[in-house]
Short mmCIF file of C-alpha atoms in Angstrom, two decimals:
data_model
loop_
_atom_site.label_atom_id
_atom_site.label_comp_id
_atom_site.label_asym_id
_atom_site.label_seq_id
_atom_site.Cartn_x
_atom_site.Cartn_y
_atom_site.Cartn_z
CA PRO A 10 14.86 9.38 36.24
CA ILE A 11 15.14 9.41 40.24
CA THR A 12 12.26 6.51 40.41
CA TYR A 13 13.64 5.05 36.67
CA MET A 14 16.88 4.09 37.84
CA ARG A 15 15.50 2.43 41.59
CA LEU A 16 13.29 0.22 39.41
CA HIS A 17 15.97 -0.36 37.05
CA ASN A 18 18.40 -1.80 40.29
CA GLU A 19 15.21 -3.29 41.83
CA ALA A 20 14.50 -4.80 38.61
CA VAL A 21 19.00 -6.32 38.41
CA LYS A 22 18.29 -7.19 42.37
CA THR A 23 15.28 -9.33 42.01
CA ARG A 24 16.26 -11.41 39.37
CA ASN A 25 19.74 -11.88 40.61
CA PRO A 26 20.31 -10.58 44.60
CA LEU A 27 24.40 -10.54 43.66
CA GLY A 28 24.57 -8.56 40.40
CA ALA A 29 26.19 -5.40 40.10
CA LEU A 30 23.37 -2.56 40.01
CA PRO A 31 23.65 -0.48 36.87
CA TYR A 32 23.29 2.45 39.49
CA THR A 33 25.31 4.30 42.75
CA GLN A 34 23.77 5.39 45.27
CA GLU A 35 26.13 8.40 44.64
CA LYS A 36 24.62 8.94 41.47
CA ILE A 37 21.15 8.35 42.66
CA ALA A 38 21.68 11.24 45.47
CA ASN A 39 23.44 13.43 43.18
CA THR A 40 21.07 13.14 40.47
CA ILE A 41 18.04 14.30 43.50
CA ALA A 42 21.20 17.09 44.38
CA GLY A 43 20.95 18.12 40.75
CA ALA A 44 24.51 18.22 40.48
CA ASN A 45 26.17 18.90 37.33
CA PRO A 46 23.68 18.00 34.74
CA TYR A 47 26.74 16.74 32.50
CA MET A 48 28.04 14.04 34.72
CA TYR A 49 25.02 13.06 36.08
CA PRO A 50 22.24 13.65 33.21
CA ALA A 51 18.46 13.35 34.20
CA THR A 52 17.48 14.85 30.38
CA ASP A 53 13.66 15.01 29.23
CA TRP A 54 14.17 13.82 25.59
CA TYR A 55 10.56 14.46 24.93
CA ALA A 56 10.83 18.30 26.21
CA LEU A 57 14.25 18.72 24.63
CA MET A 58 13.62 17.55 20.96
CA LEU A 59 9.99 18.27 20.56
CA ASN A 60 7.61 21.92 20.36
CA ASP A 61 4.55 22.35 22.05
CA ALA A 62 2.24 23.04 18.97
CA VAL A 63 3.00 23.91 15.72
CA ALA A 64 0.86 26.47 13.06
CA ASN A 65 -0.51 24.60 9.49
CA GLN A 66 -1.66 25.89 6.60
CA ARG A 67 -5.04 24.85 4.34
CA TYR A 68 -5.90 26.89 1.05
CA ASN A 69 -8.83 25.89 -1.52
CA LEU A 70 -9.74 27.53 -4.36
CA ASN A 71 -13.02 26.08 -6.65
CA LEU A 72 -14.04 27.56 -10.05
CA SER A 73 -17.39 26.32 -11.89
CA GLY A 74 -19.46 27.39 -14.65
CA GLY A 75 -21.01 27.41 -18.59
CA GLY A 76 -23.90 26.60 -20.30
CA THR A 77 -25.72 24.32 -22.38
CA VAL A 78 -22.60 24.17 -24.65
CA ALA A 79 -19.75 23.62 -22.57
CA ARG A 80 -19.23 23.34 -18.43
CA TYR A 81 -16.06 23.78 -16.55
CA TYR A 82 -14.82 22.91 -13.12
CA ILE A 83 -11.43 23.80 -11.53
CA ALA A 84 -10.37 23.20 -8.22
CA ALA A 85 -7.09 23.45 -6.28
CA THR A 86 -5.65 22.83 -3.10
CA PHE A 87 -2.29 23.76 -1.28
CA ASN A 88 -1.79 22.39 2.48
CA GLN A 89 1.57 22.72 4.44
CA ASP A 90 2.35 20.82 7.20
CA HIS A 91 5.01 21.57 10.36
CA GLY A 92 6.78 18.78 12.43
CA LEU A 93 6.94 19.29 16.04
CA MET A 94 11.26 18.87 15.86
CA LYS A 95 13.16 21.93 16.77
CA VAL A 96 15.61 22.66 14.91
CA ASP A 97 19.64 22.92 16.28
CA LYS A 98 20.91 26.51 15.30
CA ARG A 99 24.18 25.00 14.97
CA ASN A 100 23.35 23.16 11.78
CA ASN A 101 22.78 24.88 8.33
CA PHE A 102 19.69 22.93 7.53
CA ASN A 103 16.54 22.47 9.06
CA ASN A 104 15.93 18.99 10.01
CA ASN A 105 12.53 19.54 10.92
CA ILE A 106 9.31 18.29 9.03
CA ASP A 107 8.13 20.54 6.23
CA LEU A 108 5.47 18.78 4.03
CA LYS A 109 3.87 20.42 1.05
CA ARG A 110 0.83 19.30 -1.08
CA TYR A 111 -0.50 20.18 -4.55
CA ALA A 112 -3.68 19.19 -5.86
CA ILE A 113 -4.91 20.54 -8.86
CA ARG A 114 -8.50 19.23 -10.91
CA SER A 115 -9.93 19.92 -13.59
CA ASN A 116 -13.24 18.68 -15.46
CA VAL A 117 -14.79 20.14 -18.49
CA ASN A 118 -17.28 18.55 -20.36
CA ILE A 119 -18.33 19.35 -24.00
CA ASN A 120 -21.88 19.60 -25.66
CA VAL A 121 -20.37 19.07 -29.43
CA THR A 122 -23.78 18.15 -30.59
CA LYS A 123 -27.05 17.33 -29.26
CA LYS A 124 -25.79 13.14 -29.85
CA THR A 125 -22.20 13.85 -28.72
CA LYS A 126 -20.61 14.34 -25.66
CA VAL A 127 -17.00 14.98 -24.33
CA ASN A 128 -15.79 14.90 -20.96
CA VAL A 129 -11.67 15.83 -20.58
CA ARG A 130 -10.47 15.62 -16.77
CA LEU A 131 -7.01 16.17 -15.69
CA TYR A 132 -6.24 15.41 -11.60
CA THR A 133 -2.35 16.38 -10.81
CA THR A 134 -0.66 15.36 -7.08
CA ILE A 135 2.37 16.95 -5.64
CA GLU A 136 3.95 16.35 -2.32
CA ASP A 137 7.20 18.03 -1.23
CA TYR A 138 8.48 16.35 2.08
CA THR A 139 11.44 17.46 4.18
CA GLY A 140 12.44 15.93 7.50
CA PRO A 141 14.72 13.93 9.45
CA ILE A 142 16.07 10.99 8.15
CA ASP A 143 14.11 8.47 10.66
CA GLY A 144 11.07 10.33 9.53
CA GLY A 145 8.72 11.12 12.99
CA THR A 146 7.10 7.81 14.13
CA THR A 147 10.94 6.24 13.89
CA LEU A 148 11.77 9.64 16.43
CA TYR A 149 9.66 9.27 18.40
CA ASN A 150 9.60 5.81 19.44
CA LYS A 151 13.51 6.21 20.31
CA ILE A 152 12.24 9.36 22.30
CA MET A 153 10.38 7.25 24.26
CA GLN A 154 12.55 4.15 24.60
CA THR A 155 15.72 5.79 25.24
CA SER A 156 17.27 5.49 29.04
CA PRO A 157 16.88 9.42 30.44
CA VAL A 158 19.78 9.01 32.73
CA GLY A 159 22.73 7.70 30.23
CA PHE A 160 23.88 10.88 29.03
CA PRO A 161 23.07 14.20 27.99
CA ALA A 162 21.97 15.21 24.64
CA PHE A 163 25.07 16.80 24.04
CA TYR A 164 28.15 18.78 25.89
CA PRO A 165 28.42 21.89 25.44
CA GLN A 166 31.89 23.69 24.82
CA THR A 167 34.61 24.76 27.20
CA LYS A 168 37.87 26.51 27.35
CA ASP A 169 38.79 22.76 26.55
CA THR A 170 37.12 22.48 23.63
CA GLU A 171 36.49 25.84 22.20
CA HIS A 172 38.50 24.83 19.23
CA ILE A 173 35.83 22.04 18.16
CA GLN A 174 33.53 22.74 15.29
CA HIS A 175 31.04 19.80 15.37
CA ILE A 176 28.43 19.09 17.94
CA MET A 177 29.76 17.14 20.77
CA PHE A 178 26.88 14.83 21.56
CA GLY A 179 27.10 12.48 24.54
CA ASN A 180 26.91 8.61 24.56
CA THR A 181 28.35 5.74 25.94
CA TYR A 182 29.06 2.00 25.41
CA ALA A 183 25.91 -0.37 24.99
CA THR A 184 28.26 -3.51 24.37
CA GLU A 185 32.28 -3.13 23.31
CA SER A 186 31.28 -1.85 19.55
CA GLU A 187 28.68 -0.48 19.75
CA PHE A 188 26.98 2.91 21.33
CA TYR A 189 23.80 3.76 22.69
CA ILE A 190 21.47 5.38 20.33
CA ASN A 191 20.97 9.56 21.12
CA PRO A 192 17.61 10.24 19.87
CA TYR A 193 18.36 13.96 19.82
CA ALA A 194 22.52 13.10 17.52
CA ASP A 195 20.04 11.48 15.07
CA MET A 196 17.73 13.90 15.01
CA VAL A 197 20.48 17.23 14.01
CA LYS A 198 22.65 15.00 12.27
CA GLY A 199 20.91 15.24 8.50
CA TYR A 200 17.41 16.16 6.59
CA ARG A 201 15.91 13.66 4.12
CA ASP A 202 14.35 15.46 1.08
CA GLN A 203 11.51 13.82 -0.97
CA SER A 204 8.96 14.29 -3.88
CA SER A 205 6.10 12.81 -5.35
CA SER A 206 3.69 13.28 -8.05
CA MET A 207 0.81 12.16 -9.99
CA ILE A 208 -0.93 12.77 -13.19
CA LEU A 209 -3.89 11.60 -14.04
CA ALA A 210 -5.82 12.34 -17.34
CA GLN A 211 -9.01 11.00 -18.91
CA PHE A 212 -11.07 11.82 -21.88
CA GLU A 213 -14.37 10.33 -22.46
CA LEU A 214 -16.55 10.11 -25.77
CA SER A 215 -20.36 9.57 -24.99
CA GLN A 216 -22.40 8.57 -28.49
CA ASP A 217 -26.04 8.26 -28.33
CA LEU A 218 -27.21 5.44 -31.24
CA ASP A 219 -30.74 6.87 -31.34
CA PHE A 220 -31.11 7.35 -35.46
CA ILE A 221 -30.05 3.60 -35.27
CA THR A 222 -32.26 2.77 -32.88
CA LYS A 223 -33.39 3.77 -30.19
CA GLY A 224 -32.19 2.62 -26.87
CA LEU A 225 -28.62 2.21 -28.03
CA LYS A 226 -26.09 3.96 -27.04
CA ALA A 227 -22.10 4.27 -27.24
CA ARG A 228 -18.98 4.98 -25.08
CA ALA A 229 -15.38 5.21 -24.85
CA LEU A 230 -13.01 6.14 -21.86
CA PHE A 231 -8.74 6.61 -22.66
CA SER A 232 -6.98 6.52 -19.23
CA THR A 233 -3.53 6.90 -18.27
CA THR A 234 -1.84 8.00 -14.57
CA ARG A 235 1.97 8.60 -14.49
CA ASN A 236 3.45 8.01 -10.87
CA SER A 237 6.85 9.16 -9.61
CA SER A 238 8.79 9.20 -6.76
CA PHE A 239 12.08 10.10 -5.43
CA ASP A 240 14.30 10.86 -2.53
CA VAL A 241 17.41 11.95 -1.00
CA SER A 242 19.54 11.71 2.09
CA ARG A 243 22.16 14.50 3.05
CA TYR A 244 23.63 13.90 6.72
CA TYR A 245 26.79 13.80 8.94
CA ASN A 246 27.91 11.32 11.36
CA PRO A 247 27.92 12.45 14.80
CA PHE A 248 31.24 12.87 17.16
CA TYR A 249 30.26 11.45 20.64
CA TYR A 250 31.73 12.00 23.58
CA LEU A 251 31.78 10.65 27.33
CA ALA A 252 32.21 12.82 30.61
CA SER A 253 34.30 11.09 33.36
CA ASN A 254 36.79 12.50 35.92
CA TYR A 255 34.69 14.79 37.77
CA ASN A 256 35.92 17.41 40.27
CA SER A 257 33.37 18.33 42.58
CA LEU A 258 34.79 21.08 44.18
CA ASP A 259 35.65 23.03 40.94
CA ASP A 260 32.74 21.38 38.98
CA THR A 261 34.96 20.80 36.09
CA TYR A 262 35.23 17.39 34.29
CA LYS A 263 37.12 15.78 31.18
CA LEU A 264 35.75 15.14 27.79
CA THR A 265 36.95 11.72 26.06
CA GLU A 266 35.55 11.22 22.31
CA LEU A 267 34.64 7.74 21.67
CA ASN A 268 34.67 7.66 17.75
CA PRO A 269 37.29 9.89 16.46
CA GLU A 270 37.66 7.48 13.33
CA GLY A 271 33.79 7.40 13.09
CA GLY A 272 32.46 10.73 13.07
CA THR A 273 32.20 13.67 10.06
CA GLU A 274 31.94 17.50 9.95
CA TYR A 275 30.42 17.22 6.02
CA LEU A 276 27.45 15.99 4.70
CA GLY A 277 27.70 12.75 3.36
CA TYR A 278 24.89 12.22 0.43
CA ASN A 279 22.46 8.74 -0.32
CA GLU A 280 20.22 8.07 -2.65
CA GLY A 281 17.20 6.53 -1.99
CA THR A 282 14.92 4.76 -3.94
CA LYS A 283 13.18 5.91 -7.48
CA ASN A 284 9.47 5.18 -8.45
CA ILE A 285 8.41 5.77 -11.51
CA SER A 286 5.17 3.73 -13.24
CA THR A 287 2.47 4.67 -15.95
CA ASN A 288 -0.67 2.70 -16.19
CA THR A 289 -3.26 2.98 -19.21
CA TYR A 290 -6.67 1.96 -19.73
CA VAL A 291 -8.61 1.68 -22.32
CA GLU A 292 -12.53 0.95 -22.34
CA ALA A 293 -14.76 0.82 -25.24
CA ALA A 294 -18.93 -0.06 -24.15
CA VAL A 295 -22.34 -0.46 -26.61
CA SER A 296 -25.87 -0.12 -24.63
CA TYR A 297 -29.30 -0.62 -25.50
CA ASP A 298 -31.89 -0.31 -22.86
CA ARG A 299 -35.72 0.19 -24.20
CA THR A 300 -39.18 -1.02 -23.09
CA PHE A 301 -41.97 -2.54 -26.22
CA LYS A 302 -45.17 -1.85 -25.05
CA GLU A 303 -45.12 -1.26 -21.98
CA LYS A 304 -44.46 -5.00 -20.29
CA HIS A 305 -41.22 -5.64 -22.33
CA ALA A 306 -37.96 -4.50 -21.03
CA ILE A 307 -35.02 -4.99 -22.84
CA SER A 308 -31.12 -4.21 -21.94
CA GLY A 309 -28.14 -4.70 -23.10
CA MET A 310 -24.45 -3.97 -22.68
CA LEU A 311 -20.87 -4.86 -24.00
CA ILE A 312 -17.87 -3.78 -22.52
CA TYR A 313 -14.44 -4.01 -24.01
CA THR A 314 -11.21 -3.27 -21.52
CA LEU A 315 -7.67 -2.95 -21.85
CA ARG A 316 -5.25 -2.25 -19.23
CA ASN A 317 -1.42 -1.88 -19.70
CA GLU A 318 1.09 -1.09 -16.83
CA LEU A 319 4.62 -0.28 -16.59
CA HIS A 320 7.48 0.01 -14.10
CA ALA A 321 10.66 1.29 -14.42
CA ASN A 322 12.93 0.07 -11.82
CA ALA A 323 11.92 -3.52 -12.16
CA SER A 324 14.51 -5.38 -9.87
CA SER A 325 14.47 -8.24 -12.48
CA LEU A 326 13.54 -9.08 -16.04
CA GLN A 327 10.00 -10.70 -15.54
CA LEU A 328 8.59 -7.28 -13.44
CA SER A 329 9.91 -5.14 -16.63
CA LEU A 330 7.69 -6.31 -18.81
CA PRO A 331 4.36 -4.33 -18.91
CA TYR A 332 1.80 -5.78 -17.30
CA ARG A 333 -1.56 -6.89 -19.23
CA ASN A 334 -4.91 -7.70 -19.08
CA MET A 335 -7.76 -7.54 -21.86
CA GLY A 336 -11.56 -8.80 -21.79
CA LEU A 337 -14.62 -8.36 -23.14
CA SER A 338 -18.03 -9.18 -20.66
CA GLY A 339 -21.49 -8.62 -21.26
CA ARG A 340 -25.23 -8.47 -19.20
CA PHE A 341 -28.37 -9.28 -21.02
CA THR A 342 -31.66 -9.25 -19.25
CA TYR A 343 -35.59 -9.12 -19.97
CA ALA A 344 -37.91 -8.34 -17.84
CA TYR A 345 -41.47 -8.63 -18.48
CA ASN A 346 -44.45 -6.64 -16.67
CA ASN A 347 -42.48 -6.35 -13.99
CA ARG A 348 -42.96 -9.71 -12.99
CA TYR A 349 -41.17 -12.35 -15.07
CA PHE A 350 -36.78 -12.12 -15.06
CA ALA A 351 -34.00 -12.89 -16.74
CA GLU A 352 -30.57 -12.01 -17.06
CA PHE A 353 -27.28 -13.57 -18.98
CA ASN A 354 -23.65 -12.15 -17.87
CA PHE A 355 -20.13 -13.32 -19.22
CA GLY A 356 -17.09 -12.57 -19.30
CA TYR A 357 -14.01 -13.58 -21.68
CA ASN A 358 -11.65 -12.74 -20.33
CA GLY A 359 -7.42 -12.77 -21.45
CA SER A 360 -4.34 -12.64 -18.57
CA GLU A 361 -0.45 -13.12 -19.14
CA ARG A 362 0.22 -15.22 -16.67
CA PHE A 363 -1.60 -18.31 -18.46
CA HIS A 364 0.54 -19.85 -21.94
CA LYS A 365 -1.75 -18.61 -25.10
CA SER A 366 -3.58 -22.30 -25.57
CA LYS A 367 -5.15 -21.44 -21.99
CA ARG A 368 -4.97 -17.60 -21.94
CA PHE A 369 -8.31 -17.27 -22.44
CA GLY A 370 -11.42 -17.97 -20.37
CA PHE A 371 -15.15 -17.82 -20.96
CA PHE A 372 -17.40 -17.32 -17.41
CA PRO A 373 -20.78 -17.23 -17.93
CA SER A 374 -23.94 -16.37 -15.46
CA ALA A 375 -27.73 -16.73 -15.70
CA GLY A 376 -30.28 -15.75 -13.02
CA LEU A 377 -33.74 -16.29 -13.23
CA ALA A 378 -36.36 -14.20 -10.40
CA TRP A 379 -40.32 -14.14 -10.34
CA VAL A 380 -42.58 -11.74 -8.48
CA VAL A 381 -45.24 -13.44 -7.32
CA SER A 382 -47.08 -10.59 -5.45
CA ASN A 383 -47.15 -8.90 -8.89
CA GLU A 384 -49.36 -11.26 -10.19
CA SER A 385 -52.81 -10.99 -10.13
CA PHE A 386 -54.06 -14.33 -7.95
CA TRP A 387 -51.59 -12.62 -4.91
CA ASP A 388 -54.14 -9.25 -4.26
CA PRO A 389 -56.11 -10.91 -1.25
CA PHE A 390 -52.97 -11.80 0.02
CA LYS A 391 -51.06 -8.65 0.05
CA ASP A 392 -52.08 -7.31 3.30
CA VAL A 393 -50.06 -9.82 5.00
CA VAL A 394 -47.31 -10.42 2.23
CA SER A 395 -46.85 -7.30 0.17
CA LYS A 396 -43.95 -8.80 -1.19
CA LEU A 397 -43.22 -12.30 -2.33
CA LYS A 398 -40.00 -12.73 -4.89
CA LEU A 399 -38.14 -15.91 -6.39
CA ARG A 400 -35.39 -15.72 -8.00
CA ALA A 401 -32.18 -18.49 -8.99
CA SER A 402 -28.77 -18.49 -10.22
CA TYR A 403 -25.84 -20.23 -11.66
CA GLY A 404 -21.91 -19.09 -12.97
CA ILE A 405 -18.79 -19.69 -13.12
CA VAL A 406 -16.21 -16.99 -12.59
CA GLY A 407 -11.62 -17.29 -12.78
CA ASN A 408 -9.00 -16.21 -10.90
CA ASP A 409 -6.00 -16.00 -12.23
CA ALA A 410 -4.51 -14.53 -9.02
CA ILE A 411 -2.93 -17.59 -8.22
CA GLY A 412 1.06 -19.04 -7.53
CA SER A 413 3.85 -17.00 -7.52
CA GLY A 414 5.83 -15.01 -9.70
CA ARG A 415 4.17 -13.49 -13.06
CA PHE A 416 4.68 -16.57 -16.46
CA LEU A 417 3.33 -19.29 -14.77
CA TYR A 418 3.82 -21.37 -18.29
CA LEU A 419 7.78 -20.26 -18.19
CA SER A 420 11.00 -21.79 -16.92
CA ASP A 421 12.15 -19.60 -13.36
CA ILE A 422 16.36 -20.26 -14.04
CA ASN A 423 19.01 -19.38 -11.34
CA MET A 424 21.96 -19.00 -13.55
CA ASN A 425 24.22 -17.88 -10.86
CA ASP A 426 23.74 -20.16 -7.88
CA SER A 427 26.78 -20.11 -5.75
CA LYS A 428 25.63 -23.36 -4.29
CA TYR A 429 25.58 -25.91 -7.03
CA GLY A 430 28.95 -24.16 -7.82
CA ALA A 431 32.64 -26.06 -8.27
CA ASN A 432 36.22 -24.08 -7.63
CA PHE A 433 39.05 -24.73 -10.45
CA GLY A 434 42.90 -24.02 -10.58
CA TYR A 435 45.80 -25.05 -9.02
CA ASN A 436 44.99 -24.46 -5.91
CA TYR A 437 41.22 -24.58 -6.34
CA ASP A 438 40.87 -20.83 -5.74
CA TYR A 439 38.71 -20.19 -9.35
CA HIS A 440 35.24 -20.06 -8.71
CA ARG A 441 32.05 -20.94 -11.10
CA ASP A 442 28.51 -20.27 -10.04
CA GLY A 443 26.23 -23.28 -11.11
CA ILE A 444 22.68 -23.33 -12.72
CA SER A 445 19.40 -23.98 -10.73
CA VAL A 446 15.99 -24.96 -11.48
CA LYS A 447 12.97 -22.40 -9.16
CA ARG A 448 10.60 -24.06 -11.12
CA TYR A 449 9.59 -26.06 -14.06
CA SER A 450 7.49 -24.76 -17.14
CA ASP A 451 3.91 -25.80 -17.22
CA PRO A 452 1.91 -24.16 -20.08
CA GLU A 453 -1.12 -26.30 -18.76
CA ILE A 454 -1.50 -24.26 -16.03
CA THR A 455 -4.80 -22.47 -16.34
CA TRP A 456 -7.73 -20.58 -14.67
CA GLU A 457 -8.89 -21.66 -11.07
CA LYS A 458 -12.64 -21.60 -11.60
CA SER A 459 -15.49 -21.23 -9.25
CA ALA A 460 -19.46 -22.58 -10.02
CA LYS A 461 -21.58 -21.28 -8.08
CA THR A 462 -25.61 -21.68 -7.42
CA ASN A 463 -27.84 -19.48 -5.94
CA PHE A 464 -31.07 -20.34 -4.75
CA ALA A 465 -33.32 -17.44 -2.82
CA LEU A 466 -36.71 -16.19 -0.95
CA GLU A 467 -37.59 -12.47 -0.55
CA PHE A 468 -40.71 -11.27 1.39
CA THR A 469 -41.96 -8.75 3.03
CA LEU A 470 -44.80 -9.27 5.86
CA PHE A 471 -47.02 -6.45 6.80
CA ASN A 472 -45.20 -3.69 5.03
CA ASP A 473 -42.26 -3.50 7.80
CA LEU A 474 -40.60 -6.88 8.01
CA ASN A 475 -38.00 -7.42 4.60
CA VAL A 476 -36.64 -11.02 4.96
CA THR A 477 -34.20 -12.51 2.57
CA ALA A 478 -33.17 -16.11 2.51
CA GLU A 479 -30.44 -17.60 0.10
CA TYR A 480 -29.01 -21.22 0.01
CA TYR A 481 -25.79 -20.73 -1.90
CA THR A 482 -23.46 -23.90 -3.26
CA GLU A 483 -19.67 -23.36 -4.49
CA ARG A 484 -17.22 -25.64 -5.78
CA ARG A 485 -14.13 -24.72 -6.94
CA LYS A 486 -11.93 -26.42 -9.40
CA SER A 487 -8.38 -26.00 -11.09
CA ILE A 488 -7.25 -24.80 -7.85
CA LEU A 489 -2.89 -24.27 -8.41
CA GLN A 490 -1.33 -26.83 -6.02
CA GLN A 491 2.23 -28.55 -5.50
CA ARG A 492 2.13 -32.09 -6.03
CA THR A 493 3.26 -34.67 -3.28
CA SER A 494 4.19 -37.63 -5.44
CA ILE A 495 6.33 -37.19 -7.34
CA PRO A 496 9.73 -39.66 -7.02
CA ALA A 497 13.30 -38.76 -6.13
CA SER A 498 13.48 -41.00 -9.14
CA MET A 499 12.86 -38.60 -11.95
CA GLY A 500 15.51 -36.31 -11.19
CA LEU A 501 13.45 -33.19 -10.33
CA TRP A 502 14.67 -29.59 -8.56
CA VAL A 503 11.72 -28.57 -7.18
CA GLN A 504 7.90 -30.49 -7.15
CA PRO A 505 5.82 -28.68 -9.83
CA TYR A 506 2.67 -27.18 -9.08
CA ALA A 507 -0.62 -28.05 -11.36
CA ASN A 508 -4.40 -27.23 -11.05
CA LEU A 509 -5.11 -30.13 -8.92
CA GLY A 510 -7.40 -28.66 -6.12
CA GLU A 511 -10.91 -29.36 -5.24
CA ALA A 512 -13.21 -27.83 -2.04
CA LYS A 513 -16.69 -27.16 -2.28
CA GLY A 514 -18.62 -24.92 0.54
CA HIS A 515 -22.48 -24.74 0.98
CA GLY A 516 -24.37 -22.70 3.64
CA VAL A 517 -27.34 -20.21 4.23
CA ASP A 518 -27.56 -16.45 4.86
CA LEU A 519 -30.85 -14.83 5.72
CA SER A 520 -31.69 -11.00 6.53
CA LEU A 521 -34.15 -9.79 8.52
CA ILE A 522 -35.07 -6.28 8.07
CA HIS A 523 -37.62 -4.10 10.51
#
């Protein structure tokens, strides 16, 4: 504290030699001498507010078992963490951090038949938090940034103040109407309760379809996730006091109440945020994998996905509507004798962001590869180049995460814009808001597409050095951009967006592994 005051005085003097110093030599001398700590405070906020150590708890339980028909796994966890903050016994509540975490997991796998399997998974997490209004990080910053000599954390009761029921927190004016931050008052003035939970449930069914043809399988998955959280705060407004009229003979001072109308002796209540969301996911897949005559390897897969997400406390009509997307993806591969490889992929995806005429996009890709080192004519070179592979691919991918807002094909209108309102009446004291346009509807906005080409060479030298060299090109089309050449004579409120942009890129990737 002494160094703090001297350096503060020095900082003021170097910037304005004639300026008033914030601390007098009398205050510095009395602080050094250890005079009355409420008139000449030297507060160690860190030691005053925080403990040195805390004990936390961890408990875990795991059970597993079963047989050939059914198997189970159950796990439960409980953790409790406490904060380092001290509690003022004059309050009837605990302001220290107390965080409890519960987690429960249950997996059950059942063989309904030799070809049919069912998996059920449940996972739940619950968190209950109690702590200071500001939270630990903010409170720690206040501790580190508060002057140690400006005022004490609080004043003790004397004969003149024994009738006062509340804590008399120390403070002084930072401006004519604002006080400094008293971190101790902010720590003990109240507490915040917060609770959150997450429930995840999954049901998966898999079926071996060998009775139709070998290598054919099917599966279906249903998953739902529910999240919820809320918090509430209970607090009182601190009463701040300032000590003055110090009498060094009998070591007494007079307390002046700084905010007699601003403090409260009862707990107030404030509702925090409430979040509730649900997410439902459905997936169905059919796969085929089979090798004929030990040379022809054929595989294929079709996957259908559907996702639906809903938020309960949305702030607008658009945000309150469910978030939905769906798609069908496929992959087909063929390999001949571990030498020639071909693959075809596609995605047929739908996005809620585009008009129904542009909503679905088809994005194919294909690739070829030739493992030259598996050819018989390569045997004389294998001592030097043990592996040599050539491959090439071309594909198109789509991106719907473009622009701002959800439904780009709908207009966005502000029906209550005060800037475009009008006043009526005898004294023009009757006001009606106007209407403004934020975005025009455009059913032509669609997916941003990227076409990618890749050529690669892979080889291994002396069975030790793996080299991969790739050359790639990418051309992006239909990038969403704002038009800039619309004449003002069209009378548009805002410049519209459209799929105008294009970009090209190419490069080389080189990898050496020894």
